[in-house]
Coordinates of C-alpha atoms and ligand atoms in Angstrom, one line a residue:
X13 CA -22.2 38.4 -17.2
X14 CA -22.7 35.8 -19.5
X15 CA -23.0 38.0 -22.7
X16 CA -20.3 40.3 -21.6
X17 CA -18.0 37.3 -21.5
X18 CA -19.0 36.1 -24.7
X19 CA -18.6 39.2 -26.3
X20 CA -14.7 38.8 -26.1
X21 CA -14.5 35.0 -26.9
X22 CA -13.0 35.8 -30.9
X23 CA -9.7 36.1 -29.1
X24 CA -9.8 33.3 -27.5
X25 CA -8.7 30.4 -30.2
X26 CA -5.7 28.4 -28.8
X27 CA -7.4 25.4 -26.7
X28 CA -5.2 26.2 -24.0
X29 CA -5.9 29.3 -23.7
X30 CA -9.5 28.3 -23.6
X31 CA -8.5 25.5 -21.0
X32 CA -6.5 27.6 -18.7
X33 CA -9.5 30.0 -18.2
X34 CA -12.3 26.9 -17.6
X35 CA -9.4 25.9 -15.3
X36 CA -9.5 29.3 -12.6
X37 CA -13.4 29.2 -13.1
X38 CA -13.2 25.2 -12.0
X39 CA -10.6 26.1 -9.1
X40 CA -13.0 28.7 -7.3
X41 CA -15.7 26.1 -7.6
X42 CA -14.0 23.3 -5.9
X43 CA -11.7 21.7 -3.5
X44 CA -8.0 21.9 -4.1
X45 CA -8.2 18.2 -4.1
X46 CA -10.8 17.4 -6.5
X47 CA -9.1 19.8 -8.9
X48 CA -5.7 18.2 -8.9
X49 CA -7.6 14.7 -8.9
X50 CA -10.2 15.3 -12.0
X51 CA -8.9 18.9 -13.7
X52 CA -4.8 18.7 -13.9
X53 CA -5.2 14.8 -15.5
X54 CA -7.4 16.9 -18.6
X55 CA -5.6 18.1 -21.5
X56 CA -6.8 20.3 -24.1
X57 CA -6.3 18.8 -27.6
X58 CA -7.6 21.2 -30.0
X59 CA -10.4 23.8 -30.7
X60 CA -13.3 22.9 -33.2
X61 CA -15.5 26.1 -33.6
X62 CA -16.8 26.0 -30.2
X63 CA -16.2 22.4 -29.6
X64 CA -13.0 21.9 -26.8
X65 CA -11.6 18.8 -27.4
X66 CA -10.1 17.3 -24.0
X67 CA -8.3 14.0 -23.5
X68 CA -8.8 12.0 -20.2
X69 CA -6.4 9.6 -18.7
X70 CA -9.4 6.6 -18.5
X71 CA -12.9 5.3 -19.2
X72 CA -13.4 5.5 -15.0
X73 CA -12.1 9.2 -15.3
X74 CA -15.1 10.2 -17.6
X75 CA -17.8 8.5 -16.2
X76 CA -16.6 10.2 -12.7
X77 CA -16.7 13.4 -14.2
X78 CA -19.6 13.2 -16.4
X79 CA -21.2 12.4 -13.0
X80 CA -19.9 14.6 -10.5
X81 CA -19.3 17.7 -12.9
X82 CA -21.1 17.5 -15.7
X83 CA -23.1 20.9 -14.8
X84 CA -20.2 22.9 -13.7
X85 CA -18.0 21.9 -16.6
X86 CA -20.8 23.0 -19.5
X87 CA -21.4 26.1 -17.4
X88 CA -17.7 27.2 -17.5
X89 CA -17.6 26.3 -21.1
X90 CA -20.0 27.9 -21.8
X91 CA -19.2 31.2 -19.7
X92 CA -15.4 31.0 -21.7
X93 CA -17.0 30.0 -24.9
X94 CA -20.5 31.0 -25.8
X95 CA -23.8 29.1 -25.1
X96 CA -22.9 26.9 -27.9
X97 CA -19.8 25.5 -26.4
X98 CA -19.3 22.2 -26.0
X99 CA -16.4 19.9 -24.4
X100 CA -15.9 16.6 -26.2
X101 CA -14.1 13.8 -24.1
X102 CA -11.1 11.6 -26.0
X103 CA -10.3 8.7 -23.9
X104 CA -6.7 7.8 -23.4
X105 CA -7.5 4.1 -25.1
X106 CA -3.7 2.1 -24.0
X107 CA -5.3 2.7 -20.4
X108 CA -9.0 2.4 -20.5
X109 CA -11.6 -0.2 -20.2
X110 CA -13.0 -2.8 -22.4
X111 CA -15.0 -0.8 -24.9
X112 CA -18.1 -3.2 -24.5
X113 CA -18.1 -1.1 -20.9
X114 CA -18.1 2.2 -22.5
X115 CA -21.2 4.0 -22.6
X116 CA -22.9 6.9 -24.9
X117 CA -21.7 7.9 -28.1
X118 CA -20.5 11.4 -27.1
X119 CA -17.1 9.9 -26.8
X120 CA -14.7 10.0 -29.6
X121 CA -12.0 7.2 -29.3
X122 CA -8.3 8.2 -29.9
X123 CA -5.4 6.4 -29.5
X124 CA -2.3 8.2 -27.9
X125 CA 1.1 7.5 -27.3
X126 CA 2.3 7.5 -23.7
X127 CA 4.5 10.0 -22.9
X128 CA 5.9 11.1 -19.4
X129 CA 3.6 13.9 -17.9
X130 CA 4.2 15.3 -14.6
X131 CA 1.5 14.0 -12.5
X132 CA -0.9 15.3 -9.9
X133 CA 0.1 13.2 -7.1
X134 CA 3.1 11.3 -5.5
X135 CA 3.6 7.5 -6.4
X136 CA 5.3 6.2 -3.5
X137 CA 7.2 4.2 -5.0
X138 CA 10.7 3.5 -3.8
X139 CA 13.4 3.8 -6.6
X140 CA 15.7 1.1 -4.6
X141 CA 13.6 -1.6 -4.7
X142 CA 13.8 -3.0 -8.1
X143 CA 14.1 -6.2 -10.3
X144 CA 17.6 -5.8 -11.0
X145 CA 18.3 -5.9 -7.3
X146 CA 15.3 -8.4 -6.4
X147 CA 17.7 -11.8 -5.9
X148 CA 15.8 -14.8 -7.0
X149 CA 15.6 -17.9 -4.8
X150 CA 13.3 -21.4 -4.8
X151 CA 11.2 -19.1 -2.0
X152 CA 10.2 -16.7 -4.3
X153 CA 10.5 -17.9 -7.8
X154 CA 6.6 -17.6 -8.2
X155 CA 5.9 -14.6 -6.7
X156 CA 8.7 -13.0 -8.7
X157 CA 7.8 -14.4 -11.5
X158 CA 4.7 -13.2 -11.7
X159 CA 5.3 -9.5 -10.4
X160 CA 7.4 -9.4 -13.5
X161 CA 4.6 -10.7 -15.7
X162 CA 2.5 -8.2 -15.1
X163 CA 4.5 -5.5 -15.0
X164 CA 5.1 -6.2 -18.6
X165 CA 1.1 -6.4 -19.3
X166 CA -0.4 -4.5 -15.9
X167 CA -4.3 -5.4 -15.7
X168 CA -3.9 -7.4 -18.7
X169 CA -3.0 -11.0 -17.6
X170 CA -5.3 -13.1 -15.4
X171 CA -3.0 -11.9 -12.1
X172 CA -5.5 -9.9 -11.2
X173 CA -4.8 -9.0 -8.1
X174 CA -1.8 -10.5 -7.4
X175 CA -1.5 -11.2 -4.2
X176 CA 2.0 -11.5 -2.5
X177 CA 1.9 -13.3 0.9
X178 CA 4.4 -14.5 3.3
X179 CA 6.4 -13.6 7.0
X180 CA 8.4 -10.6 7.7
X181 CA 11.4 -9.3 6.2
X182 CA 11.1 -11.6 2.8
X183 CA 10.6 -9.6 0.2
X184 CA 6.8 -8.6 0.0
X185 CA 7.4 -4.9 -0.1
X186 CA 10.4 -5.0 -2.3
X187 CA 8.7 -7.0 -5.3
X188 CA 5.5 -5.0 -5.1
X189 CA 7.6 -1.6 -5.4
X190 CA 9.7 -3.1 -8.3
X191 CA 6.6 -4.3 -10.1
X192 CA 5.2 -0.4 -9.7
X193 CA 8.8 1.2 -11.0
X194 CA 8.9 -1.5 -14.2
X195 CA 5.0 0.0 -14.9
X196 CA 6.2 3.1 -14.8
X197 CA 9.2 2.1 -16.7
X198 CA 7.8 1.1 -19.2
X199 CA 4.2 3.1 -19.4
X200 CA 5.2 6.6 -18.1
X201 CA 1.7 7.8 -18.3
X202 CA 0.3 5.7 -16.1
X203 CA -1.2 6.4 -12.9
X204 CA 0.1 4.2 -10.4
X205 CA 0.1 4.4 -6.8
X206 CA 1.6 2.7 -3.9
X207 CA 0.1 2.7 -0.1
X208 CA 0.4 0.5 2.8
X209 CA -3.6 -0.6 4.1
X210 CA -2.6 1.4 6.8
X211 CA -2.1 4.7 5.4
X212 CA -5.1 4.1 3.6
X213 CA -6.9 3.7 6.3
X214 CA -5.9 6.6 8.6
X215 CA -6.4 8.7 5.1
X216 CA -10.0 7.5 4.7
X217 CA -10.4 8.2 8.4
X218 CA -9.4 11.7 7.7
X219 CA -11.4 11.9 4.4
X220 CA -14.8 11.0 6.4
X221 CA -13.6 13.8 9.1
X222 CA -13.5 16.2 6.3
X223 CA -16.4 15.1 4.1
X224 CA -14.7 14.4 1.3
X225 CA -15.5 10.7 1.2
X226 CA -16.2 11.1 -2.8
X227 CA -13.2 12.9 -3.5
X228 CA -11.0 10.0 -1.7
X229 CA -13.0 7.3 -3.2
X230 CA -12.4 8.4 -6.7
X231 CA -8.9 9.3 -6.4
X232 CA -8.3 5.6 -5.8
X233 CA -10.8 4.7 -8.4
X234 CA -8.6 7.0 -11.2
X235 CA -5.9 5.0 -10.4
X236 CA -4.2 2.7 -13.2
X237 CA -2.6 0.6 -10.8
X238 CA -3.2 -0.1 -7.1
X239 CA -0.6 -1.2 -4.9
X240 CA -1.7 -2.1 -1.3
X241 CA 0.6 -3.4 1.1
X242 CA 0.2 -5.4 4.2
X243 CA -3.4 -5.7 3.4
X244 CA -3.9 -7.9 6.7
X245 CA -4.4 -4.3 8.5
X246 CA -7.9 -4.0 7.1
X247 CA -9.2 -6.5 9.7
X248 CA -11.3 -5.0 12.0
X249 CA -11.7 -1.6 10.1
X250 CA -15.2 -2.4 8.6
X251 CA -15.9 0.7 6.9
X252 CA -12.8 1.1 5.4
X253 CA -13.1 -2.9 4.1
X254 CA -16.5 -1.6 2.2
X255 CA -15.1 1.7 0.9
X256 CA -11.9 -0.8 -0.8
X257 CA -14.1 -3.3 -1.4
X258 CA -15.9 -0.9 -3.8
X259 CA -12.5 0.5 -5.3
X260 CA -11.7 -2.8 -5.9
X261 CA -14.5 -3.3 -8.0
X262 CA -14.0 -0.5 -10.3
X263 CA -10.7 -1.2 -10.9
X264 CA -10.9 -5.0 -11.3
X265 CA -14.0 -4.0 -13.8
X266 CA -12.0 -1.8 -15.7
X267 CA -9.1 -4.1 -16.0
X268 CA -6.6 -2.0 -14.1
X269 CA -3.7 -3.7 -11.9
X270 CA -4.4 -4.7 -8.5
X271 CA -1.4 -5.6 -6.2
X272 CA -1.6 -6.6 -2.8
X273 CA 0.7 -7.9 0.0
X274 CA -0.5 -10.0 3.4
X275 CA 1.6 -12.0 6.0
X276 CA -1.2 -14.7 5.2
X277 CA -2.6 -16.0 2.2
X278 CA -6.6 -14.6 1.2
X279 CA -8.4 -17.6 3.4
X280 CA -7.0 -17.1 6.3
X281 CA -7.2 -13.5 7.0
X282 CA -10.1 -14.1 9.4
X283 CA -12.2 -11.2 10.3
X284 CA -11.8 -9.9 6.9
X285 CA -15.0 -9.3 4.8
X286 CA -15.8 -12.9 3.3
X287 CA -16.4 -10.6 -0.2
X288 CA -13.1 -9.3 -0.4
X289 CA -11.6 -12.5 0.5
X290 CA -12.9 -14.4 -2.7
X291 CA -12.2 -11.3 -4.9
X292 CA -8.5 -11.5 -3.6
X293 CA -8.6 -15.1 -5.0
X294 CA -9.4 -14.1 -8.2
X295 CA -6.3 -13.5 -9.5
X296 CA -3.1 -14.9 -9.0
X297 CA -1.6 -15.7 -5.1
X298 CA 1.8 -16.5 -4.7
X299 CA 3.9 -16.7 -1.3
X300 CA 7.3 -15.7 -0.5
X301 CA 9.0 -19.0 1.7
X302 CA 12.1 -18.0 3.8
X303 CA 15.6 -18.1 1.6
X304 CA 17.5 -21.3 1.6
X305 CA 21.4 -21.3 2.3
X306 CA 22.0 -20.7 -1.1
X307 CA 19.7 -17.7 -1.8
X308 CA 20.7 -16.2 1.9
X309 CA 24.4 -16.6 0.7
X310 CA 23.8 -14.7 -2.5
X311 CA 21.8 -12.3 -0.9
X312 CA 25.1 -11.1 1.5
X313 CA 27.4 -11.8 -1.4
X314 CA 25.2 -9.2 -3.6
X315 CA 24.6 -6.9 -0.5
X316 CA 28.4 -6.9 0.9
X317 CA 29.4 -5.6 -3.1
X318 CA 26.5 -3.4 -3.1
X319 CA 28.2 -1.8 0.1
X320 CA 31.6 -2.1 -1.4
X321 CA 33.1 -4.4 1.3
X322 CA 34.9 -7.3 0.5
X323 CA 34.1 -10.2 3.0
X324 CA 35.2 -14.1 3.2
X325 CA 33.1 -16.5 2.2
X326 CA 33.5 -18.3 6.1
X327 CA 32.2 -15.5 7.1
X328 CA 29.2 -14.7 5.2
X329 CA 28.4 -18.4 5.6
X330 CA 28.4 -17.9 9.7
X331 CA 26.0 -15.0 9.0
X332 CA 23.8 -17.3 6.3
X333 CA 23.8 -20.2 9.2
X334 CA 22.5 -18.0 12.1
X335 CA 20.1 -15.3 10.4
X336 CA 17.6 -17.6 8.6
X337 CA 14.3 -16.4 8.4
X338 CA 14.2 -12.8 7.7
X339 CA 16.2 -10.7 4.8
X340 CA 16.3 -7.5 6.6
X341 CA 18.2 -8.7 9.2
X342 CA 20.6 -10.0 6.9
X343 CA 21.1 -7.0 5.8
X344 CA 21.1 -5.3 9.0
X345 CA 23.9 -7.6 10.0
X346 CA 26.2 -6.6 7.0
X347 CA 26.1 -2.6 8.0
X348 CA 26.6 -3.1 11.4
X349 CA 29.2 -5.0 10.6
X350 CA 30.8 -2.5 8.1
X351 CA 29.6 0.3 10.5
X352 CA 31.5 -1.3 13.9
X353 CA 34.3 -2.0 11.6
X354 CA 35.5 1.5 10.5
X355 CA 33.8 3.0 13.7
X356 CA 36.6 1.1 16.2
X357 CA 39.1 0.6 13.2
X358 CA 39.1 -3.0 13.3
X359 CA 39.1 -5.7 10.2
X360 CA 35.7 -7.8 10.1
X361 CA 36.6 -10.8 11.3
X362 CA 34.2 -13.8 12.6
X363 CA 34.3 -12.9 16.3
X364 CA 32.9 -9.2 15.6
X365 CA 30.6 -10.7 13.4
X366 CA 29.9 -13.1 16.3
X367 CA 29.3 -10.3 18.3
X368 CA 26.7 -8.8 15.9
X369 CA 25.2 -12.1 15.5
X370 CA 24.2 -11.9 19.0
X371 CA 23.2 -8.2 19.0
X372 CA 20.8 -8.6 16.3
X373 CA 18.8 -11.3 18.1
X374 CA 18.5 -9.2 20.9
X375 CA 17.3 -6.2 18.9
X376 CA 14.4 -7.8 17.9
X377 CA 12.7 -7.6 21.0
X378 CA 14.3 -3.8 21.6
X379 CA 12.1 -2.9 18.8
X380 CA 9.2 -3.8 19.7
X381 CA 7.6 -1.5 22.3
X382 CA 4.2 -2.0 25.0
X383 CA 2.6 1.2 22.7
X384 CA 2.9 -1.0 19.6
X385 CA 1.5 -4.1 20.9
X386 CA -1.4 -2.6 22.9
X387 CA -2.2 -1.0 19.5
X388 CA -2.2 -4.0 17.4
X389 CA -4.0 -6.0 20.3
X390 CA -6.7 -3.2 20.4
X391 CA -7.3 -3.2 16.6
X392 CA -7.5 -6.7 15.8
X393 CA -9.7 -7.8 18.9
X394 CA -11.8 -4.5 18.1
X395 CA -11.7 -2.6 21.5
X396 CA -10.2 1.1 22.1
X397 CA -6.8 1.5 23.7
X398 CA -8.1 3.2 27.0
X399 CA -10.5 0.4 27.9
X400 CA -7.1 -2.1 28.1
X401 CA -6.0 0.3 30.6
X402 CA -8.8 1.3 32.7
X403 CA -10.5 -1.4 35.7
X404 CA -12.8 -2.9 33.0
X405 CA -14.0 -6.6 34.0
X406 CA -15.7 -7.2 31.0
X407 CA -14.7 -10.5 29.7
X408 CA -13.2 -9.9 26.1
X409 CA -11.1 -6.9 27.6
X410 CA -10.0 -8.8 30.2
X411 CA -8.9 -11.5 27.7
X412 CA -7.3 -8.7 25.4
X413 CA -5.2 -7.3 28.6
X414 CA -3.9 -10.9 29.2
X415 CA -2.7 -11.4 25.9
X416 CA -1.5 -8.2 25.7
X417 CA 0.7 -8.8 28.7
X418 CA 1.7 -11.9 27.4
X419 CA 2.6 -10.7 24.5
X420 CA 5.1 -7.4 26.0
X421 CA 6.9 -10.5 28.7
X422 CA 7.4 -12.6 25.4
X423 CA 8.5 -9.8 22.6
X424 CA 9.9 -6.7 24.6
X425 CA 12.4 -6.2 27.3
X426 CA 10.3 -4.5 29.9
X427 CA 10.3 -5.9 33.6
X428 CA 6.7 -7.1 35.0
X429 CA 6.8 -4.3 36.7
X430 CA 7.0 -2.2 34.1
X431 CA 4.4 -4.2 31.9
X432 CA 1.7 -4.1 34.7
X433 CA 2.4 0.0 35.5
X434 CA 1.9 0.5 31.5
X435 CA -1.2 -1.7 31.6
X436 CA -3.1 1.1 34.6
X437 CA -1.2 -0.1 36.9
X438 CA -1.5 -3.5 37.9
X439 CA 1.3 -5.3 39.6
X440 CA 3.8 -7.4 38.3
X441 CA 2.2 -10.5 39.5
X442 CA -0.7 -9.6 37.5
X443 CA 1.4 -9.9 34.4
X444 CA 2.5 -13.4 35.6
X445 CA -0.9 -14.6 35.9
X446 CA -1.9 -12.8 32.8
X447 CA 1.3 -15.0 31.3
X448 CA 0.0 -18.4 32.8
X449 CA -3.3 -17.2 31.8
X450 CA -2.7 -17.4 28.0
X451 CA 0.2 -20.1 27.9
X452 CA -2.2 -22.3 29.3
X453 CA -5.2 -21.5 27.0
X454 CA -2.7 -21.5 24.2
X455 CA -1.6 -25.3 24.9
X456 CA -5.5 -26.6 25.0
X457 CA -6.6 -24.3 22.2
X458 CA -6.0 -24.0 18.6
X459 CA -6.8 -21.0 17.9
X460 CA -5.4 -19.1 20.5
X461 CA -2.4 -19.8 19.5
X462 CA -3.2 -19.1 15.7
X463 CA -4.2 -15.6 17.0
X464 CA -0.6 -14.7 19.2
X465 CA 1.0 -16.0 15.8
X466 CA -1.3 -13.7 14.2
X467 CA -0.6 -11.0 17.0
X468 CA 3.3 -11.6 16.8
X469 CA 3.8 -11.0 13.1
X470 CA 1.3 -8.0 13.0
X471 CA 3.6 -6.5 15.9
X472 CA 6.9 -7.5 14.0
X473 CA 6.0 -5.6 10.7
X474 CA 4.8 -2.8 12.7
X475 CA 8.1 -2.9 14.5
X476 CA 10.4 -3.4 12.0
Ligands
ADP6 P1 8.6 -7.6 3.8 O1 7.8 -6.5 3.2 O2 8.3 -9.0 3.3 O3 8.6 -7.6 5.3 P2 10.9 -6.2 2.7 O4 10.4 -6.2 1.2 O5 10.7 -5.0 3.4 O6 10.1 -7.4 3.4 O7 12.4 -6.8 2.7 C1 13.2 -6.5 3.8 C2 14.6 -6.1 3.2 O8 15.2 -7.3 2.6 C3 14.5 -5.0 2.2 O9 15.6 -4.2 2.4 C4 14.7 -5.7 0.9 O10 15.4 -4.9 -0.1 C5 15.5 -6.9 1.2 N1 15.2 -8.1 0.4 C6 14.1 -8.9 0.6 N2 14.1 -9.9 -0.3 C7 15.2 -9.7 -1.1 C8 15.7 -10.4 -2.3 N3 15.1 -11.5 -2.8 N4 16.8 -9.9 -2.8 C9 17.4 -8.8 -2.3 N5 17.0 -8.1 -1.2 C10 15.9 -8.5 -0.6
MG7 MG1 6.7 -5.1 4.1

């Protein structure tokens, strides 16, 4: 087979060529995933006699594959090229590590210029949310600041991570999308990815399902910039904490960009792995604070053009006055106004916006539903979702149900009737003495009510 092959190399001179037929030899021999992840990134430079030269994308990239796939890539050289063949590495040097870090000689380095390449996977990144459109207030003047910073110089200023923190609706997931689209911007060719710890978390779930713990682990660790969003839903998911816990390492060691987002800042995400909390520190951590009149006012004023409707100033100032603490509702309020307007063909005047006012304070709690809190409840306090429902006595389940039913009579609209049916059953004055319950531990106990705070904004994200 070998010799047969061989026999008909001459032809074979464009590295390409060469490249495209290592590449259907590669496919049959692994998954679809690891191919996309390690092989589509690798691009033939030139041919040397029977040296391919390839370029790779980073330092991490190599050491992965000289690793994982050493043996099958010089066996499919070899089978395209001869038992002389060789591959020889070039490593993309604008995106790579420190070259103290970089091992063994067999690596030629080369600098390239970035150009835009059609990469192997989806960023995630949301076009809308930019700079341009990012207002800037006294609230987030750091945090903005130094999203911008690095963006100019990702994994090359000390932010590293930067870590965004602050309540819901402020900003956090904006600014950590417009720092990814200003990398991109400017550094086409690098790989940048953005995921809430959620996703990650279900997808590492999946990966262990699967087996293919490796190939998830190093498709993070190929990444050129990391963006992790509402990292606070790590807590209580152990293995998933050590799995990002080691991504983190490679990345921080290889000076790529770490971003993260939390409704709290690194020392108080309690029940988060004590080693992943310091390494959060180690950068730069800035909070988002709730706009002031001012930044609220030109927030509408922006929005309302944005949306091409002109409004008067008294009544973007009623709006400013009554929706304080959250931008998304701002901007919720503006297009229901603008959609009640030309729905019942009336002007926007301030008792419609009144009227919306009101409605938007009562959506909050239509938003939030018993299957949402049971679920946050369940993964922070660590128990599954069917024990909260079942006749369990056990104390900490007991405890979780309470606050659980405190929590759906405080946030949601449900009767106690329907609370207690949705929690197996019970009867609604089971809810109230699951209500009195936790009110009264939260009034002699700290920390209880630290952890329905806790429990509240986890549920609000999730909800909004
Ligand atoms: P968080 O992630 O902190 O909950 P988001 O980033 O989702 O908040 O922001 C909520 C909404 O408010 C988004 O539509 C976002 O575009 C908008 N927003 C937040 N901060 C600003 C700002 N400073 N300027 C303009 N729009 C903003
Ligand atoms: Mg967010």
């Amino acid at each position: 087979m070998l010799n047969a092959l061989s026999s008909k190399l001459p032809a074979i001179s464009d590295p390409f060529l060469v490249w495209r037929e290592c590449l259907k030899h590669i496919k049959d021999n692994v998954t679809l995933m690891t191919f996309n992840t390690w092989f589509i990134p690798i691009k033939p430079l030139e041919l040397d006699g029977v040296t391919l030269k390839v370029q790779l994308p980073s330092q991490f990239f190599w050491e992965w594959i000289d690793e994982h796939f050493n043996t099958l890539i010089t066996k499919t050289i070899r089978q395209v090229l001869g038992p002389e063949a060789k591959l020889a590495y070039l490593i993309n040097e604008e995106a790579s590590a420190p070259s103290e870090l970089r091992p063994k000689q067999s690596i030629v380095q080369n600098k390239h210029i970035e150009k835009p390449r059609q990469k192997d996977f989806e960023s995630h990144l949301n076009p809308r949310y930019t700079f341009d459109n990012f207002i800037k207030g006294e609230g987030n003047q750091l945090a903005r600041a130094a999203a911008l910073a690095i963006s100019d110089n990702p994994g090359g200023t000390s932010f590293n991570p930067l870590f965004v923190y602050g309540g819901v609706g402020l900003g956090k997931t904006h600014l950590i999308h417009a720092a990814g689209n200003k990398i991109l911007e400017t550094y086409p060719e690098r790989r940048a990815i953005y995921l809430s710890s959620d996703t990650f978390t279900v997808d590492f779930v999946e990966a262990i399902q699967s087996n293919k713990v490796n190939d998830f682990s190093g498709f993070y660790r190929s990444m050129d910039v990391l963006i992790i969003d509402d990292i606070q839903f790590l807590i209580g998911k152990e293995k998933t904490q050590d799995l990002f816990f080691h991504v983190f390492n490679t990345l921080h060691q290889s000076r790529k960009q770490i971003i993260l987002s939390s409704d709290k800042p690194p020392k108080e995400l309690r029940g988060l792995d004590e080693r992943l909390i310091s390494r959060f520190q180690w950068g730069l951590t800035a909070d988002i604070q709730p706009p002031e009149l001012e930044t609220r006012l030109a927030i509408l004023k922006r929005k309302s053009d944005d949306y091409g409707m002109t409004i008067s100033i008294e009544i973007l100032e009623y709006i400013a006055n009554n929706i304080t603490s959250n931008i998304r509702e701002l901007e919720g309020c503006l297009i229901k106004l603008l959609a009640s307007a030309s729905l019942n063909s009336v002007n926007i005047d301030l008792d419609l916006t009144k009227k919306i006012v009101k409605e938007i304070a009562t959506d909050r709690k239509v938003n939030i539903t018993i299957e949402t809190i049971t679920k946050i409840v369940c993964s922070y306090l660590n128990i599954t979702e069917d024990k909260i429902r079942d006749k369990s006595r056990k104390k900490e389940i007991v405890l979780a149900r309470q606050i659980a039913m405190y929590l759906s009579k405080e946030l949601t609209r449900s009767s106690l009737k329907s609370i207690g049916l949705q929690f197996g059953g019970r009867d609604h004055s089971t809810v109230i003495h699951a209500h009195n319950t936790i009110e009264d531990a939260m009034s002699k106990d700290p920390s209880m009510i630290s952890l329905v705070k806790t429990l509240k904004t986890q549920i609000e994200i999730l909800s909004s």
